[in-house]
Short mmCIF file of C-alpha atoms in Angstrom, two decimals:
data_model
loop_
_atom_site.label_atom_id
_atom_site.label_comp_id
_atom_site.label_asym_id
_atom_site.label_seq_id
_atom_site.Cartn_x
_atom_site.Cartn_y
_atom_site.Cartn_z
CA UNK A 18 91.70 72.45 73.86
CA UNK A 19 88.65 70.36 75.06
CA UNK A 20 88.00 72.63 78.04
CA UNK A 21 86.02 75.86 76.95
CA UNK A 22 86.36 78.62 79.32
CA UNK A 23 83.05 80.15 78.34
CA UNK A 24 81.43 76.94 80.42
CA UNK A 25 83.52 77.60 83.29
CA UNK A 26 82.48 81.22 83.28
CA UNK A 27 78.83 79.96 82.64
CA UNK A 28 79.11 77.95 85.70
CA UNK A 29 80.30 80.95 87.98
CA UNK A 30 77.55 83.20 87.00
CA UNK A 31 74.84 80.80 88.12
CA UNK A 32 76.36 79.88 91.38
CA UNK A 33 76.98 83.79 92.16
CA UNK A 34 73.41 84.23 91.48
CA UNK A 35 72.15 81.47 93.40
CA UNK A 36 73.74 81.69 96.56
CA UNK A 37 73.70 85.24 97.28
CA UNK A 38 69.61 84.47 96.80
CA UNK A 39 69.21 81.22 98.71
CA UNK A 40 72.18 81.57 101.49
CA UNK A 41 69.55 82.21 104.35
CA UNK A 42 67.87 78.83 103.44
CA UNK A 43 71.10 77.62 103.09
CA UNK A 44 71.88 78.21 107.13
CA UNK A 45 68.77 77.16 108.71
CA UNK A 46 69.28 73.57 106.97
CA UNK A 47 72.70 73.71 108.59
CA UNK A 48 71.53 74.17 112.09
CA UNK A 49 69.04 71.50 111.54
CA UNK A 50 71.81 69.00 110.41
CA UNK A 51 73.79 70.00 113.44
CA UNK A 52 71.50 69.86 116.31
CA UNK A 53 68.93 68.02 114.90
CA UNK A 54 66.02 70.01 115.37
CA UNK A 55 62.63 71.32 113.95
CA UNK A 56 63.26 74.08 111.31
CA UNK A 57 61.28 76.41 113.29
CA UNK A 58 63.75 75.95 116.27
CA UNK A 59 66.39 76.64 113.90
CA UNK A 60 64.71 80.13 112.45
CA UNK A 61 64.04 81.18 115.81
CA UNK A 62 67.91 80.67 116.55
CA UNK A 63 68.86 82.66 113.46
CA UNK A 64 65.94 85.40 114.60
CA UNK A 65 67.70 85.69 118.51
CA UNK A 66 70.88 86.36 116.69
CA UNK A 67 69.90 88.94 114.83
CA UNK A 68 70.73 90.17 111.36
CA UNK A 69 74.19 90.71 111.59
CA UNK A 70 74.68 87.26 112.06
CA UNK A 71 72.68 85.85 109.42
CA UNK A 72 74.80 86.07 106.38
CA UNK A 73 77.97 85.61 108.29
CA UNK A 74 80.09 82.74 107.01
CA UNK A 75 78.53 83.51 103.35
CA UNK A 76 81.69 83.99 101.92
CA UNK A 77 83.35 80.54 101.83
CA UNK A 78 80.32 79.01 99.96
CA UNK A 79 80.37 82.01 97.31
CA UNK A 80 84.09 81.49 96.76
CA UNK A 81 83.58 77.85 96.80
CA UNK A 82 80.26 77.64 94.93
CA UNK A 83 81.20 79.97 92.16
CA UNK A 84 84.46 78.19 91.89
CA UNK A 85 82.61 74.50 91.90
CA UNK A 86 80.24 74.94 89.66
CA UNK A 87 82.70 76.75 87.35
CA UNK A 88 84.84 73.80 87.41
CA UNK A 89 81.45 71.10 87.64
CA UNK A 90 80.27 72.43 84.04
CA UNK A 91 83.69 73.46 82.37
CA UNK A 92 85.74 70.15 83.97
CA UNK A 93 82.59 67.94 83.04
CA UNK A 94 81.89 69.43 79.40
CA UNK A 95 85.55 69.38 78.65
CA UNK A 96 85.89 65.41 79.64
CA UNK A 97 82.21 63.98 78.17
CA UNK A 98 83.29 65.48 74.66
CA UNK A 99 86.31 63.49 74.48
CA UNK A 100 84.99 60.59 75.69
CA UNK A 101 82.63 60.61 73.32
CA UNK A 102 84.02 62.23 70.04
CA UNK A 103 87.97 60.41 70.15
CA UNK A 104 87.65 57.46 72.17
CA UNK A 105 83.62 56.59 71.15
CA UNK A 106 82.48 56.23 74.97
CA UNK A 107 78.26 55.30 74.89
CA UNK A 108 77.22 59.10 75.21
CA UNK A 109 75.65 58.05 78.64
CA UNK A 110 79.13 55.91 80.04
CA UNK A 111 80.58 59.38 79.33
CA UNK A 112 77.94 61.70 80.96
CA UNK A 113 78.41 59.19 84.35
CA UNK A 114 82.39 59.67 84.31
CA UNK A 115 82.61 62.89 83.13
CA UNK A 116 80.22 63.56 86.16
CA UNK A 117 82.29 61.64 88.39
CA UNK A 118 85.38 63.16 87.33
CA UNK A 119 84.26 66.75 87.72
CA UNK A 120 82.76 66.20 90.87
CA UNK A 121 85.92 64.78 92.33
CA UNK A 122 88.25 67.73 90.66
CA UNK A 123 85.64 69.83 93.07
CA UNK A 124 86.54 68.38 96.25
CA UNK A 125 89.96 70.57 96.40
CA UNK A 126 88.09 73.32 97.07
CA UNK A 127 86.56 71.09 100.50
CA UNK A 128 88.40 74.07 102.97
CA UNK A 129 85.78 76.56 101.50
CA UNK A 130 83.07 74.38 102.66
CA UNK A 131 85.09 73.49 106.18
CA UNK A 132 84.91 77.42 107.54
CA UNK A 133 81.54 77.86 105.87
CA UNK A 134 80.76 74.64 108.95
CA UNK A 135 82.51 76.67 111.56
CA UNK A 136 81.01 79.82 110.45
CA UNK A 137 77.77 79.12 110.35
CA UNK A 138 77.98 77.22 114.12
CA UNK A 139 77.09 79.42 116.79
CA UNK A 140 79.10 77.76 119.16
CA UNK A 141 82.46 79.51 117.40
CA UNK A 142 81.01 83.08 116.88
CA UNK A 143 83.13 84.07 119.61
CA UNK A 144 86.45 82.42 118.29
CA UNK A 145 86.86 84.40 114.99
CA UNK A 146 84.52 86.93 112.93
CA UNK A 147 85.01 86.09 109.65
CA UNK A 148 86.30 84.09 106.78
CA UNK A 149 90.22 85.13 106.83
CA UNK A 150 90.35 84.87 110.61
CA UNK A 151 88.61 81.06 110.62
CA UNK A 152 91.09 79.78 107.54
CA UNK A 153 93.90 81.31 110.20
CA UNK A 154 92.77 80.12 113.57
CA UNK A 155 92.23 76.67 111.81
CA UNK A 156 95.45 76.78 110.05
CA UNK A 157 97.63 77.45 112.55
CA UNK A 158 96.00 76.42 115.38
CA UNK A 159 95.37 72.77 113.92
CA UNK A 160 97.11 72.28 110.57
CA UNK A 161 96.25 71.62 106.74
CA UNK A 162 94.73 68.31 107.22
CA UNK A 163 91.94 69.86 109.77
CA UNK A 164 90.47 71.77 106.51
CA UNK A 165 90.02 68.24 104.73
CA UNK A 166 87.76 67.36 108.06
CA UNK A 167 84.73 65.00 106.74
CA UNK A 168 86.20 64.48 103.27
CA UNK A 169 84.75 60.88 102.74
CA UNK A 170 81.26 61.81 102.94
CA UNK A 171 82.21 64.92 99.52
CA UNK A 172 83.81 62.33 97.69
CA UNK A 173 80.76 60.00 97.71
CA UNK A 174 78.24 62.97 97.07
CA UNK A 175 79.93 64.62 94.77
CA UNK A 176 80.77 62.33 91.89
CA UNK A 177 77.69 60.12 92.03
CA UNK A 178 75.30 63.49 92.26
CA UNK A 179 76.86 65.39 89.19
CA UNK A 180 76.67 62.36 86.51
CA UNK A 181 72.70 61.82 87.90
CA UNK A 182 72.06 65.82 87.59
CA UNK A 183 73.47 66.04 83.95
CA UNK A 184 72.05 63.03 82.01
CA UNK A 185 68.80 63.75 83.94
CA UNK A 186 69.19 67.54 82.77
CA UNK A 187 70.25 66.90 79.27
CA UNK A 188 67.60 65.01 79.08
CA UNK A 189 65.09 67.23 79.65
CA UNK A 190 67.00 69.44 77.52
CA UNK A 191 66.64 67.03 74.80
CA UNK A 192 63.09 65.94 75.34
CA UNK A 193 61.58 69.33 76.54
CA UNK A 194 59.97 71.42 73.70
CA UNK A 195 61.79 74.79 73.07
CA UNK A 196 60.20 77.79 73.71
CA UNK A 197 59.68 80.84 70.95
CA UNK A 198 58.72 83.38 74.03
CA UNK A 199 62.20 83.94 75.60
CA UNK A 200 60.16 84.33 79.60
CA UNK A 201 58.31 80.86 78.71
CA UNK A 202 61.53 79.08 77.96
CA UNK A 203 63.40 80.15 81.23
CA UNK A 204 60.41 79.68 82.90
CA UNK A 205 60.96 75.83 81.61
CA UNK A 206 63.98 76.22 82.36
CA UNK A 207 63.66 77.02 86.00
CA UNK A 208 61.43 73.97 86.52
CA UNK A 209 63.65 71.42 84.55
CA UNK A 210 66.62 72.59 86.62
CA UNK A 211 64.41 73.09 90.11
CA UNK A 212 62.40 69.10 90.11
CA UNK A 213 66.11 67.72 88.95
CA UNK A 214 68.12 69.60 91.38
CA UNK A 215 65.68 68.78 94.09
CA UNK A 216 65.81 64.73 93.63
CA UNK A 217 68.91 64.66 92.90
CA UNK A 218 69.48 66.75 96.52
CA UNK A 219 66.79 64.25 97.75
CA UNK A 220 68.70 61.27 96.94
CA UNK A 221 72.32 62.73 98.39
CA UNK A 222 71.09 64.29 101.31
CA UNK A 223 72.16 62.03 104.11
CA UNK A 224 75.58 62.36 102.34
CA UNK A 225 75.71 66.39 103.53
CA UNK A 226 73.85 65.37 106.91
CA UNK A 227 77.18 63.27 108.00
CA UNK A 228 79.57 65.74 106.07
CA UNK A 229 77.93 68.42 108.40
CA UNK A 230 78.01 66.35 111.54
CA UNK A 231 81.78 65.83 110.80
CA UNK A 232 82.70 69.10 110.28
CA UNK A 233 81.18 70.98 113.03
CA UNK A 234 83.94 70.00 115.48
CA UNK A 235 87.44 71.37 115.32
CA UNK A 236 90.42 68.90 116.35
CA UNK A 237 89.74 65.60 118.24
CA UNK A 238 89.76 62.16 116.75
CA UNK A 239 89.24 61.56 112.51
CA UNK A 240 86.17 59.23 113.10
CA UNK A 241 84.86 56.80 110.36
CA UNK A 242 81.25 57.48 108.23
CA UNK A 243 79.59 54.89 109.45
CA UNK A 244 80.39 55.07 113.34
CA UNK A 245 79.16 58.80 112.69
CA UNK A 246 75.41 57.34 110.93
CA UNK A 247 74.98 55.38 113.73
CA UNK A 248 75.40 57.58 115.77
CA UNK A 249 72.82 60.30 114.43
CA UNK A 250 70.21 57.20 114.19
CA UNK A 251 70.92 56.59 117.80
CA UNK A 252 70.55 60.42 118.76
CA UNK A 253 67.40 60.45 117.07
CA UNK A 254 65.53 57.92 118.59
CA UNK A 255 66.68 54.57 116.77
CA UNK A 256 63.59 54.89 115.07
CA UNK A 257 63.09 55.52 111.42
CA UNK A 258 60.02 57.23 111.46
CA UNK A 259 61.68 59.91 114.15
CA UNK A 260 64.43 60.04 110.55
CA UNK A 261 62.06 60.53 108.22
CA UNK A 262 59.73 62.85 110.40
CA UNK A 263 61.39 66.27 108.27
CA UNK A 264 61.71 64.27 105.44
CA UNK A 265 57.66 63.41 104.17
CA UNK A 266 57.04 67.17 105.37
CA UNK A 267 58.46 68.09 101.57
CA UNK A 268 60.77 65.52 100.37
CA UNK A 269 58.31 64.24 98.13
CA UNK A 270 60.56 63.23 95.24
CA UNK A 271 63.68 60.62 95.87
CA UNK A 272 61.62 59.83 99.50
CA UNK A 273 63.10 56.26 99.50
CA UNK A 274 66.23 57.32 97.92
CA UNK A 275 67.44 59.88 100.58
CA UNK A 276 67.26 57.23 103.37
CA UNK A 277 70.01 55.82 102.22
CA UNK A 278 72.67 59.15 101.50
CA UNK A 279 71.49 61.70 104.22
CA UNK A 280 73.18 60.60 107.11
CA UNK A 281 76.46 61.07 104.82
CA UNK A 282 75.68 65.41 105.21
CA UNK A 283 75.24 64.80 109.34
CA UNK A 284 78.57 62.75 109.69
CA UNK A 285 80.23 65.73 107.54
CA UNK A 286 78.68 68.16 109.79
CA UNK A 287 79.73 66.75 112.70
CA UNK A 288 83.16 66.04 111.82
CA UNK A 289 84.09 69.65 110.61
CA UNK A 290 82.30 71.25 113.71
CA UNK A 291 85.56 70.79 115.92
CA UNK A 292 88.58 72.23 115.39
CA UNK A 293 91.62 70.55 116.19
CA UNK A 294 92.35 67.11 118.41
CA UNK A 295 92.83 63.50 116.88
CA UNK A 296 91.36 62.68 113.44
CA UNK A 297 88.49 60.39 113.99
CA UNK A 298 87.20 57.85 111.64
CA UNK A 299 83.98 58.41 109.61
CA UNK A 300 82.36 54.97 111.37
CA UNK A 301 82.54 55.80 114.96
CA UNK A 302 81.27 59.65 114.25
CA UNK A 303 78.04 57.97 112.93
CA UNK A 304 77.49 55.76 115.54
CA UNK A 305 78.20 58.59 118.04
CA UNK A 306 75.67 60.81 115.93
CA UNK A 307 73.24 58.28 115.95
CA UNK A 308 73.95 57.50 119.69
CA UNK A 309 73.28 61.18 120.49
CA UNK A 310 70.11 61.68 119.11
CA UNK A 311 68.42 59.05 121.10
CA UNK A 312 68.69 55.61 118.27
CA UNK A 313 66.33 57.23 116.25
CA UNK A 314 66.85 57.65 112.39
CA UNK A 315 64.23 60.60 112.45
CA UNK A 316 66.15 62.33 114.66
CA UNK A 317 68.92 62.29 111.83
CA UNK A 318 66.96 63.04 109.23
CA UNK A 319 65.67 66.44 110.41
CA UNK A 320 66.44 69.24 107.63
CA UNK A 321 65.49 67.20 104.31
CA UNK A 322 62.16 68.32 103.63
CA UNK A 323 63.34 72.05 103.67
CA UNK A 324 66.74 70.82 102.06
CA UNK A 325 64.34 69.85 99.04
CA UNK A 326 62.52 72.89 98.91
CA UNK A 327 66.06 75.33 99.13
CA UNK A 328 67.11 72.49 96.13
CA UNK A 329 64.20 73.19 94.14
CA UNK A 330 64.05 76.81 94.36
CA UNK A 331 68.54 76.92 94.42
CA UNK A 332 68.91 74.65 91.42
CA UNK A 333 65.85 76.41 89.40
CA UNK A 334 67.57 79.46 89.91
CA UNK A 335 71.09 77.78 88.89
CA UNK A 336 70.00 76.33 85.76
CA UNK A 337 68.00 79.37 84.51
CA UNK A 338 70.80 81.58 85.30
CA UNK A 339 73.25 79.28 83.29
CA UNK A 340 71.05 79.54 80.07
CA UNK A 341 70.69 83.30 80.35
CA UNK A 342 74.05 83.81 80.81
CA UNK A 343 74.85 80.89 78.31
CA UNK A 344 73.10 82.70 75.84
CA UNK A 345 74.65 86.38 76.30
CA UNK A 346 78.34 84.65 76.04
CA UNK A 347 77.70 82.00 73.52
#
């Protein structure tokens, strides 16, 4: 078989190791994406809450994490090596669609990432407690298709991101010198995997800025992506500087590039923040978002700089713990 269960397993050891370390991170991003404020606003609302609240809604994105990336290395490995050894695909045509393919086999596991929305909003900590009790009062209470809320917005982050993350990391592989001292090489390793992780986050950024704007409503209308990006531009001032005001604070690599895919993770957001109601389109939820936040494109943009930094530290932590645990199963 092409598919070797030893990458899958590879894959769900890293994730399990970086998300239990980086969830906290993980939620104050969140808030910013969702109410479009400074990150300090959004500590202090994670502070007032207290501890108990901080790692609730953790679960979905460890099930759905370890589960991804398990199927992001095994799916991709076990497509590129095809490609490449029976059918002679250009090693790099193959890296891009395996990538594709195995970021697009990842999307069934979008309801994970739909609760995680709800979860993590304070506006529902009164409507269920945890993970079982969301995945039920959305369920029943709205149907199937409400967990595939702000689906677009995956499907064009997903695919694109994995095929730039693994030529760009088997390249370093390939390029990068290997290290005798077993703490100097994972050391390299956390690095190589941290500065790729974080530009390729850079670049897809706007992507989870709608997908989080589209999923933190439950039920109403299915709105469009690009209503929903013009909307967060509005909200936030309908000036670009206001979008990239987060953004220069740390976004230093794939700066340009993230003005164009961030406002795909606020659209998300947005549209899986509501539970039940009419299925809105992914247009008019972006020109709502940006409609919201004043016209301003900074307004939209607030969370990237510290979405880089969680990506730098999250995907140095992911890579290194692939190659350790790589190594002890290989």
């Amino acid at each position: 078989s092409a598919f070797d269960i030893r990458e899958f397993a590879c894959g769900w050891g890293a994730a399990f190791v970086n998300i239990t370390a980086t969830y906290p991170i993980h939620k104050i991003i969140f808030r910013q994406m969702l109410h479009g404020v400074k990150a300090s606003s959004a500590f202090e609302e994670l502070r007032h809450e207290g501890i108990s609240f901080l790692y609730r809604g953790m679960f979905p994105p460890l099930a759905q994490k370890t589960l991804s990336l398990s199927l992001m290395f095994g799916v991709y490995e076990g497509t590129r090596k095809p490609l490449v050894e029976n059918l002679n695909v250009n090693p790099y045509v193959a890296k891009v669609w395996a990538g594709i393919i195995a970021g697009t086999v990842e999307t069934a596991l979008m309801p994970f990432e739909r609760i995680q929305t709800l979860l993590a909003d304070s506006a529902y900590h009164t409507n269920f407690k945890n993970t079982p009790q969301a995945f039920k009062y959305v369920w029943l209470g709205y149907g199937f298709r409400e967990l595939y809320r702000g689906l677009l917005p995956i499907l064009f982050r997903n695919g694109p991101s994995n095929s730039v993350f693994f030529v760009l990391r088997e390249e370093a592989h390939a390029r990068l010198p290997h290290r005798d001292n077993s703490l100097y090489q994972s050391i390299q390793e956390f690095f190589a995997g941290a500065l790729i992780g974080a530009f390729t986050s850079s670049v897809f950024y706007p992507l989870n800025v709608v997908k989080v704007y589209m999923q933190s409503t439950i039920g109403g209308p299915y709105v469009n992506f690009v209503p929903v990006l013009i909307h967060i531009y509005k909200e936030r001032g309908c000036k670009w500087r206001n979008v990239y005001k987060e953004f220069f604070a740390g976004a230093l690599i794939g700066a340009f590039t993230s003005s164009v895919f961030y406002p795909l993770n606020v659209v998300k957001v947005y549209m899986q923040s509501t539970i039940g109601g009419p299925y809105v389109n992914f247009v008019p939820v972006l020109i709502h978002i940006y409609k919201e936040r004043g016209c301003k494109w900074r307004n939209v943009y607030k969370g990237v700089s510290i979405n880089c930094t969680r990506a730098f530290f999250s995907w140095g932590i992911m890579n290194m713990a692939y190659e350790q645990i790589k190594k002890m199963i290989y």
